[in-house]
Amino acid sequence: IQDEALANEMLTKLYFKLGKMTLAKAYLQESHRLYSKWGAMAKVKFMESKYPEIFTKVNETIKEKTKTITLSS
């Protein structure tokens, strides 16, 4: 998992440099997911603080889905 997370992070940097924002964000979100799955929470928090415009929206969506599921149960 850690190798895949790192590879996705490196692709994120490459695509940001090339101006390919959609691809960069996709790889960033995947590396974030993989680091989280691996348990590298310091890295996850760092990514969230470095890219708040991406992860704030993602976290709000997750919270809203969780809230909907909880209310529906």
Short mmCIF file of C-alpha atoms in Angstrom, two decimals:
data_model
loop_
_atom_site.label_atom_id
_atom_site.label_comp_id
_atom_site.label_asym_id
_atom_site.label_seq_id
_atom_site.Cartn_x
_atom_site.Cartn_y
_atom_site.Cartn_z
CA ILE A 1 0.00 0.00 0.00
CA GLN A 2 2.77 2.45 0.94
CA ASP A 3 4.49 2.09 -2.45
CA GLU A 4 1.23 2.73 -4.28
CA ALA A 5 0.49 5.76 -2.07
CA LEU A 6 3.95 7.19 -2.76
CA ALA A 7 3.64 6.54 -6.52
CA ASN A 8 0.30 8.35 -6.58
CA GLU A 9 1.81 11.25 -4.64
CA MET A 10 4.69 11.53 -7.12
CA LEU A 11 2.23 11.52 -10.04
CA THR A 12 0.30 14.27 -8.26
CA LYS A 13 3.40 16.47 -8.21
CA LEU A 14 4.15 15.72 -11.85
CA TYR A 15 0.65 16.56 -13.06
CA PHE A 16 0.48 19.75 -10.96
CA LYS A 17 3.77 20.81 -12.58
CA LEU A 18 2.38 20.06 -16.05
CA GLY A 19 -0.79 22.01 -15.30
CA LYS A 20 -3.00 18.92 -15.53
CA MET A 21 -5.13 19.81 -12.52
CA THR A 22 -7.85 17.18 -12.96
CA LEU A 23 -5.32 14.35 -13.10
CA ALA A 24 -3.29 15.84 -10.24
CA LYS A 25 -6.36 16.04 -8.00
CA ALA A 26 -7.36 12.46 -8.84
CA TYR A 27 -3.91 11.12 -7.95
CA LEU A 28 -3.80 13.31 -4.84
CA GLN A 29 -7.11 11.94 -3.59
CA GLU A 30 -6.00 8.38 -4.30
CA SER A 31 -2.70 8.84 -2.46
CA HIS A 32 -4.62 10.38 0.46
CA ARG A 33 -6.95 7.36 0.53
CA LEU A 34 -4.04 4.92 0.42
CA TYR A 35 -2.04 6.71 3.12
CA SER A 36 -5.15 6.67 5.29
CA LYS A 37 -5.70 2.96 4.63
CA TRP A 38 -2.06 2.31 5.51
CA GLY A 39 -2.47 4.25 8.75
CA ALA A 40 -0.03 7.05 7.93
CA MET A 41 -2.20 9.65 9.63
CA ALA A 42 0.56 12.26 9.96
CA LYS A 43 0.92 12.18 6.17
CA VAL A 44 -2.87 12.35 5.74
CA LYS A 45 -3.09 15.40 8.01
CA PHE A 46 -0.16 17.04 6.20
CA MET A 47 -1.86 16.55 2.82
CA GLU A 48 -5.12 17.94 4.20
CA SER A 49 -3.31 21.04 5.48
CA LYS A 50 -1.34 21.51 2.25
CA TYR A 51 -4.39 21.14 -0.01
CA PRO A 52 -7.35 22.31 2.10
CA GLU A 53 -9.33 23.39 -0.97
CA ILE A 54 -9.45 19.76 -2.11
CA PHE A 55 -9.85 17.90 1.16
CA THR A 56 -12.27 20.27 2.86
CA LYS A 57 -14.79 19.57 0.11
CA VAL A 58 -14.09 15.81 0.22
CA ASN A 59 -14.45 15.68 4.02
CA GLU A 60 -17.72 17.64 3.89
CA THR A 61 -19.12 15.20 1.31
CA ILE A 62 -18.11 12.21 3.46
CA LYS A 63 -19.64 13.77 6.59
CA GLU A 64 -22.87 14.53 4.72
CA LYS A 65 -23.11 10.95 3.41
CA THR A 66 -22.42 9.57 6.89
CA LYS A 67 -25.04 11.89 8.37
CA THR A 68 -27.60 10.76 5.79
CA ILE A 69 -26.88 7.09 6.48
CA THR A 70 -27.11 7.63 10.24
CA LEU A 71 -30.40 9.51 9.96
CA SER A 72 -31.86 6.88 7.64
CA SER A 73 -31.04 3.94 9.92
#
